[in-house]
Coordinates of C-alpha atoms (C1' of nucleotides) in Angstrom, one line a residue:
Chain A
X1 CA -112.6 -106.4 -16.6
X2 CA -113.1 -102.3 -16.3
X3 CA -113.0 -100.8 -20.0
X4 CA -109.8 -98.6 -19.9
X5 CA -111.1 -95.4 -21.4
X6 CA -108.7 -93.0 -19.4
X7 CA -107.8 -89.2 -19.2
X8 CA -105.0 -89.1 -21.8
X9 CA -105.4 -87.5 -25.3
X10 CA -106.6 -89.5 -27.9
X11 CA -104.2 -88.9 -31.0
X12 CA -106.5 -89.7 -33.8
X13 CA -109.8 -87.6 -32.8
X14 CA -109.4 -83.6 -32.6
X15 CA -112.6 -81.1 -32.5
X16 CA -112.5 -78.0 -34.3
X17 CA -114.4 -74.6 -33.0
X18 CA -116.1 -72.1 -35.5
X19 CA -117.2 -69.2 -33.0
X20 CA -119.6 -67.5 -34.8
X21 CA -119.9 -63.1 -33.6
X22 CA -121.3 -60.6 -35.3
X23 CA -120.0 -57.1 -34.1
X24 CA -123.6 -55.0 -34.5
X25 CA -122.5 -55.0 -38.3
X26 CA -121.3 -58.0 -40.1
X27 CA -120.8 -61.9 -39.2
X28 CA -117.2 -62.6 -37.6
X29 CA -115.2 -65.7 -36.7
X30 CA -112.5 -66.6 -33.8
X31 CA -109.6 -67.0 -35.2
X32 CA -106.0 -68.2 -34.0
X33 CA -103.1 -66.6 -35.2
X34 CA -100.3 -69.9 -35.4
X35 CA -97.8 -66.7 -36.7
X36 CA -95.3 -67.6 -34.1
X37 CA -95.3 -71.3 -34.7
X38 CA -95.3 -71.6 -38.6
X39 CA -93.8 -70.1 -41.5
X40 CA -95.4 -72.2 -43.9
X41 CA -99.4 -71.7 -45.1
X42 CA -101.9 -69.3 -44.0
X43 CA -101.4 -68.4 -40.3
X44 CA -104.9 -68.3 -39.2
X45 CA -106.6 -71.1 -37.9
X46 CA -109.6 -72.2 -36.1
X47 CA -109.0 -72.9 -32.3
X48 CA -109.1 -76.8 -31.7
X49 CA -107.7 -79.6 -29.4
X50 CA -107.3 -83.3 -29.4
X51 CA -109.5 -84.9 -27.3
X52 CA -109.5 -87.2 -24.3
X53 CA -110.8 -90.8 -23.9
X54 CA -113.0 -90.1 -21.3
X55 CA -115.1 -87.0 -22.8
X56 CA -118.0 -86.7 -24.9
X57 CA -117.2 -84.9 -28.1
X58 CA -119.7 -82.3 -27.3
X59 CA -117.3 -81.7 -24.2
X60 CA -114.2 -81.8 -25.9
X61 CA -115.7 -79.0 -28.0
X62 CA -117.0 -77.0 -25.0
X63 CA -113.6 -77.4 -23.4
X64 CA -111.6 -76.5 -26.2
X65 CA -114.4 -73.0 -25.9
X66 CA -113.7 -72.7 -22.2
X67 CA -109.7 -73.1 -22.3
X68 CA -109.2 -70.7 -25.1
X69 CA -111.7 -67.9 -23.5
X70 CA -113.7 -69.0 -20.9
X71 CA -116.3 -69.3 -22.7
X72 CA -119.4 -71.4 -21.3
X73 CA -123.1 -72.5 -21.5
X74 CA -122.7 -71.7 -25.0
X75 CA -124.8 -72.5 -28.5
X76 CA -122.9 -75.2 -29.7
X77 CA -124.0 -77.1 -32.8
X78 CA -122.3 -79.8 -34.4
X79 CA -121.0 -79.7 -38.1
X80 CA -119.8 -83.0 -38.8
X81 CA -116.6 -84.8 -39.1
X82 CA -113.7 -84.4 -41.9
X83 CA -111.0 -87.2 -42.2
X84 CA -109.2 -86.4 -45.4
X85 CA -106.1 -88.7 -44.6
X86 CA -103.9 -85.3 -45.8
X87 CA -105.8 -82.7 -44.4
X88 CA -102.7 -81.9 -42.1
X89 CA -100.3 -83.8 -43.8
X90 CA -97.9 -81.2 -45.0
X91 CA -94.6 -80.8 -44.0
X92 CA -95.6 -77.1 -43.3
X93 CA -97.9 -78.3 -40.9
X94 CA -95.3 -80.2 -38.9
X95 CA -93.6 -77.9 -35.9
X96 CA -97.5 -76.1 -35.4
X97 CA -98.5 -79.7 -35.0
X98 CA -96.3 -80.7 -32.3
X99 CA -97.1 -77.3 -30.2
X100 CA -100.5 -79.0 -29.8
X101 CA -100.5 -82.4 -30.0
X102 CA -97.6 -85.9 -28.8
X103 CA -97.7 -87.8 -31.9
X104 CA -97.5 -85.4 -35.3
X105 CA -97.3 -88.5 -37.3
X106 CA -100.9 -89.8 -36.3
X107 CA -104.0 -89.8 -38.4
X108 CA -106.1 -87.0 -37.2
X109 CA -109.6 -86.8 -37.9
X110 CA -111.5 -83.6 -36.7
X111 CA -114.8 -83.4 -35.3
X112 CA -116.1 -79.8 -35.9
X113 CA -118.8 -77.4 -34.3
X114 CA -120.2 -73.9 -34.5
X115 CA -121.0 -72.2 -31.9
X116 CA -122.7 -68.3 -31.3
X117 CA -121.5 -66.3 -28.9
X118 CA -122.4 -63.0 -28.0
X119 CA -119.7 -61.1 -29.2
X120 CA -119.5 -58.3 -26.3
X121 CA -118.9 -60.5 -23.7
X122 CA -115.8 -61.6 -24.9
X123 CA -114.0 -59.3 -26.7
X124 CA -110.2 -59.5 -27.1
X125 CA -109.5 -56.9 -24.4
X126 CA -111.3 -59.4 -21.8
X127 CA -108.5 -60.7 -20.0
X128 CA -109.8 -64.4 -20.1
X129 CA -109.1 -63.9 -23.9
X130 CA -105.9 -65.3 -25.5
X131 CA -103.4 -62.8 -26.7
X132 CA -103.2 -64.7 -30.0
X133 CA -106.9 -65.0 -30.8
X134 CA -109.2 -62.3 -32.5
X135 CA -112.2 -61.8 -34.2
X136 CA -112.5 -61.5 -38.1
X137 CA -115.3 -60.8 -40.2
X138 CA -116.6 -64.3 -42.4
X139 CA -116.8 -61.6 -45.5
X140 CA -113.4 -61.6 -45.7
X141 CA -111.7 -64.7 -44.9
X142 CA -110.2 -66.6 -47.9
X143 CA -107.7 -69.1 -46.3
X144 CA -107.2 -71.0 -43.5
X145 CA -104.7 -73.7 -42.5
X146 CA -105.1 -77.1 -42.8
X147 CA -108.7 -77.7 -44.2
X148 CA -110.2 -75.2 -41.9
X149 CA -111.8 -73.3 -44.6
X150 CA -113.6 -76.3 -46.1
X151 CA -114.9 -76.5 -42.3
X152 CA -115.7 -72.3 -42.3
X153 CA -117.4 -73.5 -44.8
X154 CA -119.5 -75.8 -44.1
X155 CA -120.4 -74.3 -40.5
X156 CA -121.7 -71.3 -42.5
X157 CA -123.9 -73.6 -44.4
X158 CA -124.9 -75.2 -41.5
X159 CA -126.1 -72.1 -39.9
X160 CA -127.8 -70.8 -43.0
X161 CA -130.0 -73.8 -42.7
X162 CA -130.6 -73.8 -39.3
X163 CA -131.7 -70.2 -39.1
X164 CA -134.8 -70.6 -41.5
X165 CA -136.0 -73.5 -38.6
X166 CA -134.6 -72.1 -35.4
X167 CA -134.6 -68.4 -34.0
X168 CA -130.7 -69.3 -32.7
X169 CA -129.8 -65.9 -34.1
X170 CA -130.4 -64.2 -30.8
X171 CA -127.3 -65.7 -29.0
X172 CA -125.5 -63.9 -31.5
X173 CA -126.9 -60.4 -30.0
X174 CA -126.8 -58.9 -26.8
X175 CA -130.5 -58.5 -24.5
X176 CA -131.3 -55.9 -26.2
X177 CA -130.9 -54.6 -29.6
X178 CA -132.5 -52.8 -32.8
X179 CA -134.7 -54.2 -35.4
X180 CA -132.3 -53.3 -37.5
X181 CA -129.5 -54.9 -36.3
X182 CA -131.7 -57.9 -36.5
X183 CA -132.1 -57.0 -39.6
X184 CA -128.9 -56.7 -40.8
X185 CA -127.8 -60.2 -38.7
X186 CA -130.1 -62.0 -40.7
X187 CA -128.2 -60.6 -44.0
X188 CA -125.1 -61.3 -43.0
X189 CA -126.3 -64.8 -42.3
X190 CA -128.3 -65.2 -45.5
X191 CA -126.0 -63.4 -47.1
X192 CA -128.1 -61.7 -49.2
X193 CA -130.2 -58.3 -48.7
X194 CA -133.9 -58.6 -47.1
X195 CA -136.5 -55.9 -47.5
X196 CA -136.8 -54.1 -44.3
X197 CA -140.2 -53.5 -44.0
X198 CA -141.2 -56.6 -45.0
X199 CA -138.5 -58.4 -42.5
X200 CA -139.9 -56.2 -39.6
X201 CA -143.2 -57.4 -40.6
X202 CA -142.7 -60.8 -40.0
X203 CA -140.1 -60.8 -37.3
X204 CA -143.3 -59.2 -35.8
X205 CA -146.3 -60.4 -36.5
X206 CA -144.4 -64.3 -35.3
X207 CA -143.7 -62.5 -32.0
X208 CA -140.6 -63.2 -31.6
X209 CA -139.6 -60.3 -29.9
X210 CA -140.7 -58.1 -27.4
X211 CA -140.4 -54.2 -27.5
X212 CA -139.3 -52.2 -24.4
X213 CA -139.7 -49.1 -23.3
X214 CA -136.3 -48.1 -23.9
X215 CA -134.7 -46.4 -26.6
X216 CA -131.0 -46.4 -28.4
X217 CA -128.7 -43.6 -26.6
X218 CA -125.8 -42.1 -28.3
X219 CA -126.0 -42.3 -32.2
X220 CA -125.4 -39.2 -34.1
X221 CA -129.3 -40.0 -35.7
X222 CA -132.8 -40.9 -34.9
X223 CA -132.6 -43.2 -32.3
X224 CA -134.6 -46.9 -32.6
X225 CA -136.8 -48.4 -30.2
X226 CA -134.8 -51.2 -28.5
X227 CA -136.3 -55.0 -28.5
X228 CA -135.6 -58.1 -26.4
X229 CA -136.1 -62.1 -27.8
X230 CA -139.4 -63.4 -26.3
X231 CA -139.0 -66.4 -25.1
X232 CA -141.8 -67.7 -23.8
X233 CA -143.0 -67.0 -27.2
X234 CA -140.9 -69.0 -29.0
X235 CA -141.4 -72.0 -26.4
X236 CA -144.8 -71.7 -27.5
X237 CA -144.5 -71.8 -31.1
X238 CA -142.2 -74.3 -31.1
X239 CA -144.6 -76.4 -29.0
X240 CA -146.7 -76.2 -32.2
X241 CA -144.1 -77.1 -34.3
X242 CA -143.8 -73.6 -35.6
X243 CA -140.4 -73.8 -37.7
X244 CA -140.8 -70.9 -40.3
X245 CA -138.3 -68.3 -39.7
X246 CA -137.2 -67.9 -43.3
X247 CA -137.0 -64.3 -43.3
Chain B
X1 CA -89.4 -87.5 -44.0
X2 CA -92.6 -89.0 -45.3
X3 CA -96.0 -89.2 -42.9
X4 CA -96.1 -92.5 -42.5
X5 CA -100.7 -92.6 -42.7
X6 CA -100.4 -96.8 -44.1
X7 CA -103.2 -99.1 -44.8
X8 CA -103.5 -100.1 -41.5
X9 CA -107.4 -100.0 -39.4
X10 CA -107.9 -96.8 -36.9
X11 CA -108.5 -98.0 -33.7
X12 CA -110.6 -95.3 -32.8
X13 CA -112.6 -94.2 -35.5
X14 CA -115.4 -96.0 -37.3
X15 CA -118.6 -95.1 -39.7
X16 CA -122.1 -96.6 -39.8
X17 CA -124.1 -96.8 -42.5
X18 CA -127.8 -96.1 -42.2
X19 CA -128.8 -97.5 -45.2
X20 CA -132.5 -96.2 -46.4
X21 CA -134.7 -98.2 -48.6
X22 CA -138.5 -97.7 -49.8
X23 CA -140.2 -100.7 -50.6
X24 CA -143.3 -98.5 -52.6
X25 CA -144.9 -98.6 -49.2
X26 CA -142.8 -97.5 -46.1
X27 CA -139.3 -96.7 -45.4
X28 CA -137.0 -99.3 -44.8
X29 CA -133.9 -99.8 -43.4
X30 CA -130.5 -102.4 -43.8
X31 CA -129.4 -104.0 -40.5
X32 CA -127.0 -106.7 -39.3
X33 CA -128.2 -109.4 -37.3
X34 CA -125.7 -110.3 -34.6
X35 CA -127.7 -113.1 -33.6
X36 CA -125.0 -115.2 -33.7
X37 CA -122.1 -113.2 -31.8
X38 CA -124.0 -112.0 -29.3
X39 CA -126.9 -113.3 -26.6
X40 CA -126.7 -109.8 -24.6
X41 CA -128.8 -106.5 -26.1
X42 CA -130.2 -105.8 -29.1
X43 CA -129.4 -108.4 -31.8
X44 CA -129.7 -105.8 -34.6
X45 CA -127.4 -103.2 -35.8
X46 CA -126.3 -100.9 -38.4
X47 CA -123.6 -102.2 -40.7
X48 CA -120.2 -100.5 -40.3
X49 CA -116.3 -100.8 -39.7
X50 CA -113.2 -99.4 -38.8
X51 CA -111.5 -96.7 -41.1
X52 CA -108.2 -97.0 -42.5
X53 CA -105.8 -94.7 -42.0
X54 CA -105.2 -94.2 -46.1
X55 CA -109.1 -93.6 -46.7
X56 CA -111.4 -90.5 -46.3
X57 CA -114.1 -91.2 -44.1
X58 CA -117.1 -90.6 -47.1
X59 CA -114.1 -94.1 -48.8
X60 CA -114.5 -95.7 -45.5
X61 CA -118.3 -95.1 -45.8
X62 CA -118.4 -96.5 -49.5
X63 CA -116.3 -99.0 -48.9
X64 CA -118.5 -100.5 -46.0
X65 CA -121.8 -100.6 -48.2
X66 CA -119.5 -101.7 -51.1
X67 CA -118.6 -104.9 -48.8
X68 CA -121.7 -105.3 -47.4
X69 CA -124.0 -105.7 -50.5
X70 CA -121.9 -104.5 -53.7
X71 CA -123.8 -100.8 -53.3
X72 CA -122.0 -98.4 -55.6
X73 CA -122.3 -95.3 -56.8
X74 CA -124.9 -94.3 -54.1
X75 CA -126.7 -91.3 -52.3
X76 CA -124.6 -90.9 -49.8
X77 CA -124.6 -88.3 -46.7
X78 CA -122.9 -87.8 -43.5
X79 CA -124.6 -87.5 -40.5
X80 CA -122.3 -86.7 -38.0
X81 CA -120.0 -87.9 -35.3
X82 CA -121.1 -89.8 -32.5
X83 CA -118.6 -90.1 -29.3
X84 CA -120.1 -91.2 -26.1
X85 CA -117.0 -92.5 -24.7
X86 CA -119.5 -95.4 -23.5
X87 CA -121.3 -95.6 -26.5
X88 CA -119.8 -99.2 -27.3
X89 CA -118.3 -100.3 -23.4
X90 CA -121.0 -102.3 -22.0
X91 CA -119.2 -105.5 -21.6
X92 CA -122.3 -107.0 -23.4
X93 CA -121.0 -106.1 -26.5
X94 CA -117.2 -106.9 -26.4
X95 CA -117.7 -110.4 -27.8
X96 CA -119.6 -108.9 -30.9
X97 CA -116.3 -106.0 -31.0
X98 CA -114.2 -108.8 -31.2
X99 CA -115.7 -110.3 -34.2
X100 CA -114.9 -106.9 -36.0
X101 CA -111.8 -104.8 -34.4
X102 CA -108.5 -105.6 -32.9
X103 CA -109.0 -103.7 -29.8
X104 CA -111.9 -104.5 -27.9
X105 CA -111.1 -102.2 -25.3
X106 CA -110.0 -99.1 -27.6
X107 CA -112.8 -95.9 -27.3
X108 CA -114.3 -95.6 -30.2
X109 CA -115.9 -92.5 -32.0
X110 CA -118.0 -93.5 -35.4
X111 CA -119.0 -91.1 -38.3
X112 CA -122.5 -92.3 -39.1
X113 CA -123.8 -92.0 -42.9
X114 CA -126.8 -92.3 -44.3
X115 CA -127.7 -93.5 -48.5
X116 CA -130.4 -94.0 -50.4
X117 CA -130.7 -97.1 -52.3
X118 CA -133.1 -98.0 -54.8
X119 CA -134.4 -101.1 -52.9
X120 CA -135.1 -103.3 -56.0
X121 CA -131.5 -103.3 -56.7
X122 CA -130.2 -104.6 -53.4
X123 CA -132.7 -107.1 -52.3
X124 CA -131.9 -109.7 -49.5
X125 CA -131.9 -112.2 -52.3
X126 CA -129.2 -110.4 -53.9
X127 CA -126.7 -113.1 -54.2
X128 CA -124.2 -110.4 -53.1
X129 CA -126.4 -109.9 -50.0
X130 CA -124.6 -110.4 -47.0
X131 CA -126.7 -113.3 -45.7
X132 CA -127.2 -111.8 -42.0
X133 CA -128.5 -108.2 -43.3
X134 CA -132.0 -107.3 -44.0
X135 CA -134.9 -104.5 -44.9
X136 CA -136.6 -103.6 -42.2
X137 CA -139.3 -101.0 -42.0
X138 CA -138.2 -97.8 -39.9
X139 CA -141.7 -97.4 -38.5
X140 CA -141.1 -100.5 -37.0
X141 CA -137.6 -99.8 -35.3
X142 CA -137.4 -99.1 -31.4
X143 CA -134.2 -100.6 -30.7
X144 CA -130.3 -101.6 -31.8
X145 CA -127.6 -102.0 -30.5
X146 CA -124.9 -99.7 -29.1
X147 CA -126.0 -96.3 -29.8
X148 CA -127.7 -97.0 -33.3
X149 CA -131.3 -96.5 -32.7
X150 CA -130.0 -92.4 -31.4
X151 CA -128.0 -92.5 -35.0
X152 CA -130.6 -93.7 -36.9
X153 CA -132.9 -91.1 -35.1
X154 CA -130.4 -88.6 -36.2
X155 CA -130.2 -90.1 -39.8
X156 CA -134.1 -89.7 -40.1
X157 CA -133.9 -86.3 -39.0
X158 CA -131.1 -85.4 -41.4
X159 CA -133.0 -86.7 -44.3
X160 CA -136.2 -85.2 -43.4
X161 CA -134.7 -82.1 -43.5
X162 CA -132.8 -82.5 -46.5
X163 CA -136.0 -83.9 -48.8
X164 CA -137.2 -80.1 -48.2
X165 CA -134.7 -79.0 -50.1
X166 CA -133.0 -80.9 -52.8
X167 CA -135.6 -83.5 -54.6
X168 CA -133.1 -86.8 -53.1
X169 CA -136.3 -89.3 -52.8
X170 CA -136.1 -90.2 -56.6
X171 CA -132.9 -92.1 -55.5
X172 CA -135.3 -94.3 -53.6
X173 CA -137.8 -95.1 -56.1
X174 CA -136.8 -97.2 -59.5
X175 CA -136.6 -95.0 -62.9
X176 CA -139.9 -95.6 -63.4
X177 CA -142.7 -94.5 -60.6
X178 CA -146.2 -93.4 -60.3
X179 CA -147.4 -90.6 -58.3
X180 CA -148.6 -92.1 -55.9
X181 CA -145.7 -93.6 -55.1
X182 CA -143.7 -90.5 -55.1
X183 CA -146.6 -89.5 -52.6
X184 CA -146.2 -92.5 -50.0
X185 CA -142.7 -91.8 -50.1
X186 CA -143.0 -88.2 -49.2
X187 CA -145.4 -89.0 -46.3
X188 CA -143.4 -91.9 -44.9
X189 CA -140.3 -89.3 -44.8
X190 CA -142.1 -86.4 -43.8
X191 CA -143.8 -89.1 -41.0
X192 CA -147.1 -86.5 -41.8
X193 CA -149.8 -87.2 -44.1
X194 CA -149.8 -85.1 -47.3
X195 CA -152.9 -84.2 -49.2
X196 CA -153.1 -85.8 -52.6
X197 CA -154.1 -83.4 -55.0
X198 CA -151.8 -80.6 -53.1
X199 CA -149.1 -82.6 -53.5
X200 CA -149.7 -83.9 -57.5
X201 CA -150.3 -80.0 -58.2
X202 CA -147.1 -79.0 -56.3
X203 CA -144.8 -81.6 -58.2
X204 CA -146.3 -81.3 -61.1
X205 CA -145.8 -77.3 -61.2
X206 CA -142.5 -77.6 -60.3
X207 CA -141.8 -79.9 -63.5
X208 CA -139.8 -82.4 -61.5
X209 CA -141.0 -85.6 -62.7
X210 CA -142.2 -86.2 -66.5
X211 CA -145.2 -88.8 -67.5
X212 CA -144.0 -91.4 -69.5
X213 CA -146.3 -93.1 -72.1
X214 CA -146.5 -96.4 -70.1
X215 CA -148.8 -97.2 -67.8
X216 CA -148.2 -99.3 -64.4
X217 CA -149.3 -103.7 -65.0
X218 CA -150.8 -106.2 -63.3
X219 CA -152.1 -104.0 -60.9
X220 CA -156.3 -105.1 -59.5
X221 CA -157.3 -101.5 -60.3
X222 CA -156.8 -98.5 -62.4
X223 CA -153.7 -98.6 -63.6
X224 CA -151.2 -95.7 -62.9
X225 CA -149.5 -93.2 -65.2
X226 CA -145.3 -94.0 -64.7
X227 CA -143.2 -91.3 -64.9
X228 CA -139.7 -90.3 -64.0
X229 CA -137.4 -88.0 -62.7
X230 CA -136.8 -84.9 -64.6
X231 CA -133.0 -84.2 -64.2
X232 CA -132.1 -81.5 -66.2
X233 CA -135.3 -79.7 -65.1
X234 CA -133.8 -80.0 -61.6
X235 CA -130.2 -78.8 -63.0
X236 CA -132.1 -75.5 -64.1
X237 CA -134.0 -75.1 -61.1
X238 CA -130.8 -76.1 -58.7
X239 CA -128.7 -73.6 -60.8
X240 CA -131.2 -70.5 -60.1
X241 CA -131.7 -71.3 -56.5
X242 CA -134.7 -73.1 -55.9
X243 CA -134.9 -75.3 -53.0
X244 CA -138.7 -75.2 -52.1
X245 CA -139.5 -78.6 -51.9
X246 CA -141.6 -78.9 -49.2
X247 CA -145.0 -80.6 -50.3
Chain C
dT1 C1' -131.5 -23.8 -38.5
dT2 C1' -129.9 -26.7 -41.7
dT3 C1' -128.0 -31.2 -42.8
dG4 C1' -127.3 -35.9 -42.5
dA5 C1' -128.6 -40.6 -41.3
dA6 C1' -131.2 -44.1 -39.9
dA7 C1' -136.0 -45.2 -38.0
dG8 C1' -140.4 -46.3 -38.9
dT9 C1' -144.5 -47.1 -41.5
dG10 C1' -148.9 -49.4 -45.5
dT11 C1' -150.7 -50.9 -49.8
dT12 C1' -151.3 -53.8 -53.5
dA13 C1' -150.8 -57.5 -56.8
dA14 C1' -149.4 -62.1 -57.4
dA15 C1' -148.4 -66.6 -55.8
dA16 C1' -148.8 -70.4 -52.6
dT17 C1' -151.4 -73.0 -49.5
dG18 C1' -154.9 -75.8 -47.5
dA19 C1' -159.4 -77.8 -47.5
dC20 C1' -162.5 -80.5 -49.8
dA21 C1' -165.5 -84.9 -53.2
dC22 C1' -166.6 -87.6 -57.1
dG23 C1' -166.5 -89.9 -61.6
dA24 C1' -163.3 -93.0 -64.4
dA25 C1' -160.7 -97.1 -65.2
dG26 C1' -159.3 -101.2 -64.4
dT27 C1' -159.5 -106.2 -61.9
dT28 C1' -161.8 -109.9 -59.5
dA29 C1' -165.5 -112.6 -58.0
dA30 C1' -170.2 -113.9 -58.2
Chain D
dT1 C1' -172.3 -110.1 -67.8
dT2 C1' -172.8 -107.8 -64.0
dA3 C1' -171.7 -106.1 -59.6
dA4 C1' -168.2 -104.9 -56.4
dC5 C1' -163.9 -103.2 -55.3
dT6 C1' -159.8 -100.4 -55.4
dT7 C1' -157.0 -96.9 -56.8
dC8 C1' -156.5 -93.1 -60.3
dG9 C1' -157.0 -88.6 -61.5
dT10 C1' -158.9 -84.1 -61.4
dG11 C1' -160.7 -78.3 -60.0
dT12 C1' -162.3 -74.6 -57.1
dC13 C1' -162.3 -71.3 -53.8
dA14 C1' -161.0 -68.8 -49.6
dT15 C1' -157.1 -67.6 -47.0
dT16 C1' -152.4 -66.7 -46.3
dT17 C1' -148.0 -65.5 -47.7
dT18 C1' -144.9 -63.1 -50.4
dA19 C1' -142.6 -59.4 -52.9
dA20 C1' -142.1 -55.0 -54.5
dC21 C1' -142.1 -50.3 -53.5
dA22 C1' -141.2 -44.5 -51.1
dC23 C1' -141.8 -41.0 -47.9
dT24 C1' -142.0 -38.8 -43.4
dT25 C1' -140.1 -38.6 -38.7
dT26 C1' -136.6 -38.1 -35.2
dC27 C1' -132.5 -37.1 -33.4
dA28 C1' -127.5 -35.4 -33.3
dA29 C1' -124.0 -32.7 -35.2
dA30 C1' -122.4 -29.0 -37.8

DNA sequence: TTTGAAAGTGTTAAAATGACACGAAGTTAA
DNA sequence: TTAACTTCGTGTCATTTTAACACTTTCAAA
C-alpha cells in the first residue's frame, strides 16, 4: 500500500518568512500589509503559507519566497518552530485567516526561517513584487500580528549568532560595496557600534574580501575604494575550520 | 464562536526528545528500543509523541520526558523542525507507527528537542524508567531509526554551539564535581581535546565554579577537590554580557 | 576657494591564548 | 613497608588578539 502523502495543503503546518535586507544603511524586513483583510491587530505581518504534504519544509519556505517575489536560490536558514495553541486564535485573526488558508478553526503550528536577500534586486518597484509587500527597517518595528514578533525575534537572534561563525553577511550586499557599508552591516546586525579601524583591520587581515580597482562614483564626498567577498578565501578558511568572524 | 483547539493528538505534528546524559566519562544519550514492534531498520530511536492540540510544543516536549522517565523541571531546548515528507513512510516502520499514532499513513513533521539531565537522577534502574529506554554513549551512535541519527546530529551541533556561550554543562554533572570532570565533559562536547591547565585557568578566572571543602572518596588515587556551580556569579556575568565560554 | 563629509590609516597597552612538564597525594599490590 | 600506579594540581613564557584612540586625505558642492 503507497503512503498517501498528496499535493493538498496540510492545515496544521504553516512556514513563516523573515527576509532579511539592509538598504546600504540599516537592517530591514519584508513585510505584508493584511490592511485590507483585517481591522483588528497590527496589520503587518510576515509573508507565510500553509504547506503541502508532499514538500520539504525547506521548500515550503522557498516557495512561499518565490510566490510572493520570485525570489530564488536564496540564504535560507531555519529558525525553529512555534506552536503556542493561541498564537492565532483571536477572533481578530479570523476573516485574515480564511484569505489564506480552508480550515480557520485548525491548530496551526508555524515553521519559521530567515532568509538574506540582496535588497536591490528586489525592490518594491520590481514588478515580480507584490503590491502589498514592502521593506521596513528591524529598528523600528514593534508589532506584528499573530506571534510574528516573537519570531522577528528570534530570527534576529539567530542571525546575530550565526554571523560571528559564518561570513553570510555578504548575501545581504550587492558584488561590490564599501568597507564601510560592511561596516555599518555588521552594526546593524550586532546592534551595537564597532570601531572602524579596528573592524577594517580584521575584515582584512582574515581576507575575506578582495579590493578592486574600482572606486565609488557619485557621492557628494571622498569616494571609497570598492571591495568584492572572496570566496575562494573563505572556502579555504573554512576548510580549516576557521569560524571567528566576531567582529 | 469559540476555536474549538480540544485535547485531542495532531495528526501531523510530533517532537523528539534527544535526551543528553554524561556519565563522568562520555556523553550519553536516552533511546527507545523498538526491538519488539519492529524486525525492519534500526531498532533504536529517540523517544517522542504526538502533540496535542491544547499544548505548546516546549508542553508537548515536557510532557514526553515527563512520561517517559518522570524528568521534570529540565534543560530543555528546541532544535528545530524536521519535515521530509518521507522522513517516517518507509513501510518498514508503519507497524512501529501504529504502536504510537492513529494515522499510520498521516505526514508527519516533528519538533525535535534536546535536555540535559543529570544522569545520576534518571538511571535505567530508576523504577520510573521506562523499561525499553537506555544510556547510550553518543560516540558510539551511527544509526536510528527514521530520521533520528540526522536529528541527533543536529542536536549535537545545537549544543556544541550553545556550551560556547551560556555555561549549560553544569546541568549535566551532579551538584557536586571535580575539575576534571567538568574538563571530560567539555571535551566530549566540544568532540576536541582541551588542554588541562588552559582550561582549569580559564574556569577558574571566570569564577564559574567554587571549591567546596570536600574532597572526592573511594577513588585509587589522589583524591579530587569537588566544587560546584557558581550561580549568582553567572547571574552577574549573564547580566553584563559575557558569553565567552569557549575553553 | 572654501566647506562639508566620509575615507583611510598606525600605535600602544592590556588581555587572552596556546604550548609545555613535574612533584604531590592518595590507593593497591607485592 | 615499600614500590608501583594513577590522577591531581600547578606556572611561565612567547605569541596573538583585543580595545582604545585622532588626524590627514579626497572628492563634490556651494
Amino acid at each position: 500500500m503507497q503512503k498517501k502523502v498528496t499535493h493538498e495543503l496540510n492545515p496544521n503546518v504553516s512556514v513563516d518568512c523573515v527576509i532579511f535586507g539592509f538598504d546600504l544603511e540599516k537592517l530591514t524586513v519584508l513585510l505584508i500589509d493584511r490592511g485590507q483583510q483585517t481591522q483588528h491587530g497590527p496589520r503587518l505581518a510576515l509573508p507565510g503559507n500553509l504547506i503541502y504534504n508532499d514538500e520539504t519544509l525547506d521548500q515550503a519556505a522557498n516557495r512561499v519566497l518565490d510566490e510572493l517575489a520570485g525570489i530564488n536560490d536564496i540564504y535560507l536558514e531555519q529558525v525553529g518552530a512555534f506552536g503556542d495553541p493561541n498564537r492565532i486564535c483571536k477572533d481578530a485573526d479570523r476573516e485574515w485567516l480564511q484569505t489564506i488558508r480552508a480550515e480557520p478553526e485548525a491548530r496551526v503550528i508555524t515553521v519559521a526561517y530567515y532568509s538574506l536577500v540582496k535588497m536591490s534586486d528586489y525592490s518594491p518597484h520590481a514588478s515580480s513584487f507584490a503590491k502589498t509587500a514592502g521593506w521596513a527597517p528591524v529598528s523600528e518595528i514593534f508589532e506584528l500580528a499573530f506571534d510574528h514578533f516573537e519570531i522577528l525575534q528570534a530570527a534576529k537572534d539567530k542571525l546575530r549568532q550565526k554571523i560571528k561563525i559564518q561570513p553570510i553577511g555578504f548575501n545581504l550586499l550587492p558584488e561590490k560595496f564599501t568597507l564601510s557599508q560592511l561596516h555599518k552591516l555588521y552594526e546593524s546586525i550586532l546592534d551595537k557600534p564597532l570601531d572602524k579601524r579596528n573592524f577594517r583591520r580584521k575584515v582584512q587581515k582574515i581576507g575575506i574580501v578582495t579590493a578592486l580597482k574600482e572606486k565609488q562614483r557619485g557621492v557628494p564626498h571622498k569616494p571609497s575604494l570598492l571591495y568584492k567577498f572572496n570566496e575562494e578565501k573563505y572556502e579555504a578558511l573554512s576548510k580549516n575550520g576557521y569560524d571567528n568572524f566576531d567582529f
